C-alpha positions as a printed NumPy array, in Angstrom:
array([[ -1.06 , -13.216,  10.906],
       [ -4.739, -13.68 ,   9.94 ],
       [ -5.918, -17.17 ,  11.247],
       [ -6.866, -17.948,   7.324],
       [ -3.684, -18.887,   5.45 ],
       [ -5.129, -18.393,   2.425],
       [ -2.861, -16.816,   0.031],
       [ -4.297, -13.586,  -1.87 ],
       [ -1.139, -12.557,  -3.429],
       [  1.702, -14.251,  -4.602],
       [  4.954, -13.151,  -6.443],
       [  6.325, -15.798,  -8.436],
       [ 10.01 , -15.514,  -9.424],
       [  9.328, -11.565, -10.206],
       [ 12.475,  -9.682, -11.884],
       [ 12.244,  -6.562, -13.659],
       [ 15.027,  -4.753, -15.531],
       [ 15.198,  -0.938, -16.739],
       [ 17.801,  -1.095, -19.645],
       [ 21.1  ,  -2.447, -18.101],
       [ 19.866,  -1.85 , -14.527],
       [ 17.795,  -4.528, -12.202],
       [ 15.516,  -2.793, -10.074],
       [ 13.856,  -6.292,  -8.747],
       [ 15.681,  -9.738,  -8.451],
       [ 13.589, -12.425,  -8.763],
       [ 11.44 , -12.084,  -5.908],
       [  9.348, -14.947,  -4.268],
       [  6.602, -13.417,  -1.811],
       [  3.129, -14.942,  -0.681],
       [  0.963, -12.322,   1.512],
       [ -2.382, -14.305,   3.114],
       [ -5.578, -13.057,   2.979],
       [ -6.443, -11.037,   5.927],
       [ -3.139,  -9.95 ,   6.534],
       [ -1.76 ,  -6.433,   7.033],
       [  1.584,  -6.614,   5.092],
       [  4.476,  -4.118,   5.729],
       [  6.582,  -3.724,   2.799],
       [  9.795,  -1.516,   3.55 ],
       [ 13.269,  -0.274,   2.062],
       [ 15.325,   2.469,   1.563],
       [ 14.803,   4.92 ,  -1.224],
       [ 15.506,   3.128,  -4.251],
       [ 15.547,  -0.453,  -3.084],
       [ 12.926,  -1.548,  -5.496],
       [  9.691,  -0.607,  -3.574],
       [  7.868,   1.636,  -6.137],
       [  8.844,  -0.881,  -9.085],
       [  7.072,  -3.781,  -6.707],
       [  4.021,  -1.467,  -6.262],
       [  3.743,  -0.418,  -9.814],
       [  3.963,  -4.201, -10.796],
       [  1.556,  -5.555,  -8.401],
       [ -1.172,  -2.699,  -9.39 ],
       [ -0.781,  -3.788, -13.09 ],
       [  1.432,   0.165, -14.005],
       [  4.064,  -1.826, -15.648],
       [  4.939,  -5.159, -16.518],
       [  8.059,  -7.522, -14.94 ],
       [ 10.617,  -8.74 , -17.249],
       [  9.97 , -12.175, -15.939],
       [  7.95 , -13.814, -13.386],
       [  4.103, -14.108, -12.324],
       [  1.766, -11.83 , -10.489],
       [ -1.582, -13.656,  -8.765],
       [ -4.007, -11.972,  -7.312],
       [ -6.834, -13.495,  -5.624],
       [ -5.785, -16.666,  -8.357],
       [ -5.875, -14.729, -11.507],
       [ -2.861, -14.073, -13.345],
       [ -2.581, -10.302, -13.327],
       [ -1.217, -10.178, -16.676],
       [ -3.249, -12.95 , -18.484],
       [ -6.289, -11.621, -16.623],
       [ -5.9  ,  -8.269, -15.419],
       [ -9.101,  -7.016, -15.435],
       [-10.711,  -9.797, -13.006],
       [ -7.2  ,  -9.437, -10.62 ],
       [ -7.316,  -5.404, -11.188],
       [-11.316,  -5.624,  -9.653],
       [-10.041,  -7.031,  -6.468],
       [ -7.348,  -4.298,  -5.756],
       [ -7.536,  -0.563,  -4.355],
       [ -4.647,   1.553,  -4.914],
       [ -4.016,   4.884,  -2.526],
       [ -0.149,   6.213,  -4.436],
       [  1.629,   8.257,  -2.238],
       [  0.935,  11.435,  -4.385],
       [ -2.661,  10.525,  -5.536],
       [ -3.918,  12.549,  -8.61 ],
       [ -7.241,  13.749,  -7.919],
       [ -9.84 ,  15.756, -10.251],
       [ -9.724,  19.053,  -8.466],
       [-12.219,  21.227, -10.354],
       [-14.579,  18.198,  -8.778],
       [-16.283,  18.102,  -5.276],
       [-15.652,  14.715,  -3.482],
       [-19.214,  13.322,  -4.363],
       [-18.372,  14.13 ,  -7.776],
       [-15.106,  12.619,  -8.019],
       [-16.46 ,   8.998,  -6.255],
       [-19.089,   8.969,  -9.112],
       [-16.852,   8.883, -11.474],
       [-14.21 ,   6.677,  -9.507],
       [-17.144,   4.158,  -8.912],
       [-18.561,   4.378, -12.703],
       [-15.273,   3.073, -13.62 ],
       [-15.608,  -0.092, -11.745],
       [-19.674,  -0.3  , -12.32 ],
       [-20.504,   0.496,  -8.972],
       [-23.907,   1.037,  -8.278],
       [-25.149,   4.372,  -7.334],
       [-26.02 ,   2.969,  -4.076],
       [-23.295,   1.566,  -3.093],
       [-21.125,   4.572,  -4.112],
       [-23.18 ,   6.761,  -1.499],
       [-23.65 ,   4.283,   1.359],
       [-19.615,   3.661,   1.289],
       [-18.714,   7.419,   0.425],
       [-21.024,   8.577,   3.122],
       [-19.965,   6.428,   5.959],
       [-16.289,   7.   ,   4.888],
       [-16.865,  10.828,   4.58 ],
       [-18.16 ,  10.596,   8.523],
       [-15.064,   8.37 ,   9.528],
       [-12.512,  10.952,   7.821],
       [-13.912,  14.168,   9.091],
       [-14.877,  14.97 ,   6.096],
       [-18.532,  14.831,   5.691],
       [-18.638,  18.863,   6.115],
       [-16.343,  19.05 ,   2.821],
       [-18.969,  16.561,   0.681],
       [-19.678,  19.791,  -1.513],
       [-16.526,  21.506,  -1.605],
       [-14.294,  21.392,  -4.604],
       [-10.967,  18.914,  -4.105],
       [ -8.509,  21.953,  -5.205],
       [ -8.899,  23.5  ,  -1.613],
       [ -8.435,  20.389,   0.43 ],
       [ -4.947,  20.303,   2.014],
       [ -2.805,  17.283,   1.211],
       [ -4.103,  15.221,   4.003],
       [ -7.896,  15.504,   3.082],
       [ -6.97 ,  15.089,  -0.25 ],
       [ -5.076,  11.594,   1.275],
       [ -8.478,  10.415,   2.705],
       [-10.244,  11.392,  -0.434],
       [ -7.981,   9.28 ,  -2.313],
       [ -8.594,   6.371,   0.309],
       [-12.396,   6.572,  -0.097],
       [-12.194,   6.34 ,  -3.487],
       [ -9.837,   3.379,  -3.865],
       [-12.228,   1.553,  -1.748],
       [-15.434,   2.566,  -3.719],
       [-15.543,  -1.094,  -5.314],
       [-15.351,  -2.975,  -2.105],
       [-11.824,  -4.473,  -3.261],
       [-10.117,  -7.73 ,  -1.515],
       [ -7.241,  -5.669,  -1.092],
       [ -5.891,  -2.418,  -0.23 ],
       [ -2.549,  -1.107,  -1.634],
       [ -0.93 ,   2.099,   0.6  ],
       [  1.602,   3.925,  -0.129],
       [  2.64 ,   6.461,   2.387],
       [ -0.699,   6.615,   3.843],
       [ -0.062,   9.234,   6.919],
       [  1.988,  11.404,   4.648],
       [  0.263,  15.139,   5.493],
       [ -2.269,  13.783,   8.266],
       [ -2.441,  15.297,  11.996],
       [ -2.394,  12.809,  14.749],
       [ -6.42 ,  12.409,  14.768],
       [ -6.265,  11.693,  11.181],
       [ -3.638,   9.098,  11.338],
       [ -5.275,   7.344,  14.299],
       [ -8.65 ,   7.249,  12.572],
       [ -6.912,   6.088,   9.285],
       [ -4.842,   3.094,  11.301],
       [ -8.121,   2.022,  13.012],
       [ -9.708,   2.115,   9.488],
       [ -7.014,  -0.254,   8.207],
       [ -7.235,  -2.722,  11.276],
       [-10.944,  -2.865,  10.749],
       [-10.32 ,  -3.523,   6.831],
       [ -8.369,  -6.864,   7.528],
       [-10.336,  -7.935,  10.288],
       [-13.089,  -8.01 ,   7.659],
       [-10.747, -10.945,   5.917],
       [ -9.524,  -8.272,   3.743],
       [ -5.69 ,  -8.001,   2.827],
       [ -3.699,  -4.594,   3.179],
       [ -0.223,  -3.99 ,   1.639],
       [  1.801,  -1.144,   3.168],
       [  4.564,   0.844,   2.125],
       [  5.997,   3.868,   4.672],
       [  9.007,   5.296,   5.58 ],
       [  7.177,   6.291,   9.182],
       [  8.33 ,   2.876,  10.993],
       [  6.218,   3.533,  13.776],
       [  3.149,   3.127,  11.907],
       [  4.258,  -0.114,  10.17 ],
       [  5.601,  -1.209,  13.616],
       [  1.904,  -0.395,  15.278],
       [ -0.52 ,  -1.855,  12.038],
       [  1.693,  -4.499,  10.289],
       [  1.666,  -8.254,  11.264],
       [  4.601,  -9.465,   8.771],
       [  7.323,  -7.03 ,   7.256],
       [  9.303,  -7.496,   4.147],
       [ 12.283,  -5.458,   3.757],
       [ 13.693,  -5.101,   0.009],
       [ 17.118,  -3.598,  -0.329],
       [ 18.809,  -3.477,  -4.043],
       [ 15.897,  -5.433,  -5.516],
       [ 16.015,  -8.531,  -3.22 ],
       [ 14.005,  -8.907,  -0.223],
       [ 16.802,  -9.442,   2.692],
       [ 14.494, -10.255,   5.611],
       [ 10.341, -11.461,   6.285],
       [  8.649, -11.939,   9.133],
       [  7.139, -10.365,  12.067],
       [  8.891,  -7.419,  14.266],
       [ 10.047, -10.301,  16.843],
       [ 11.781, -12.352,  13.813],
       [ 13.189,  -9.744,  12.489],
       [ 14.593,  -8.721,  16.019],
       [ 16.005, -12.018,  15.939],
       [ 17.513, -11.412,  12.649],
       [ 19.284,  -8.286,  13.32 ],
       [ 20.344, -10.04 ,  16.984],
       [ 18.485,  -6.807,  18.689],
       [ 15.82 ,  -8.563,  20.755],
       [ 13.471,  -5.677,  22.261],
       [ 14.32 ,  -2.798,  19.853],
       [ 11.78 ,  -1.099,  17.738],
       [ 11.304,  -1.277,  14.293],
       [ 13.828,   1.905,  13.478],
       [ 16.418,   0.306,  15.077],
       [ 15.755,  -3.288,  13.46 ],
       [ 15.243,  -1.341,   9.992],
       [ 18.505,   0.628,  10.622],
       [ 20.637,  -2.354,  11.591],
       [ 19.291,  -4.856,   8.534],
       [ 20.322,  -2.14 ,   5.913],
       [ 23.349,  -0.768,   7.862],
       [ 25.295,  -2.637,   5.048],
       [ 23.335,  -0.392,   2.093],
       [ 24.583,   2.605,   4.346],
       [ 28.045,   1.912,   4.58 ],
       [ 28.54 ,   0.88 ,   0.658],
       [ 27.408,   4.576,   0.01 ],
       [ 30.011,   6.166,   2.634],
       [ 32.526,   4.107,   1.01 ],
       [ 31.579,   5.268,  -2.742],
       [ 31.962,   8.886,  -1.483],
       [ 34.963,   8.465,   0.03 ]])
């Protein structure tokens, strides 16, 4: 974990219900400033609900989320200004070029034109998209769109970047570029909240990992701590993850009998 242990994200007794279904059950979790944090879980475990609450898209049934000292639901503008968000299926205005899209997105955050130009130029070159800056986004591959969305998410220089499935559709070179960007992002004292099913990416990047299952965090810690909990010392994250979630798989098998 980062040397600076000041919490920048706090989930306080977060609970979310959809009618009779409980998606998230009384989660308490703190994430440090400068931390590269992984949030993992099987399909339907509550990851998406947690991300949507963290980014202010939906409200919890009860509990609080504190972002950089601001209550996300009492002071949403200040709290959300600290966050950049890249969903797994980013929605882009595809009749725009990247530069036009960046001007639009930066304008939503009142980012000065000079800052938009400086950051977008740097990131376009970093992600090998500089030659595509004046082409329509509709012509881009999924991976190129993913990188475009990532650039847009950091134009306002957020303290927190929330990224869902960042490497889907990326070629190996792009994956390396994105991973290096994430590492440098946290070296600047910023925080990355990452969800992914690509466990090798989480193992390579994340300082701490939480595993959510049935709406509850069932494991939390460094890889070595998770290995200890799973009683699989020396094993990779995939083996540890499967061991820690195997009860769920066994339950599903029983239900199909």
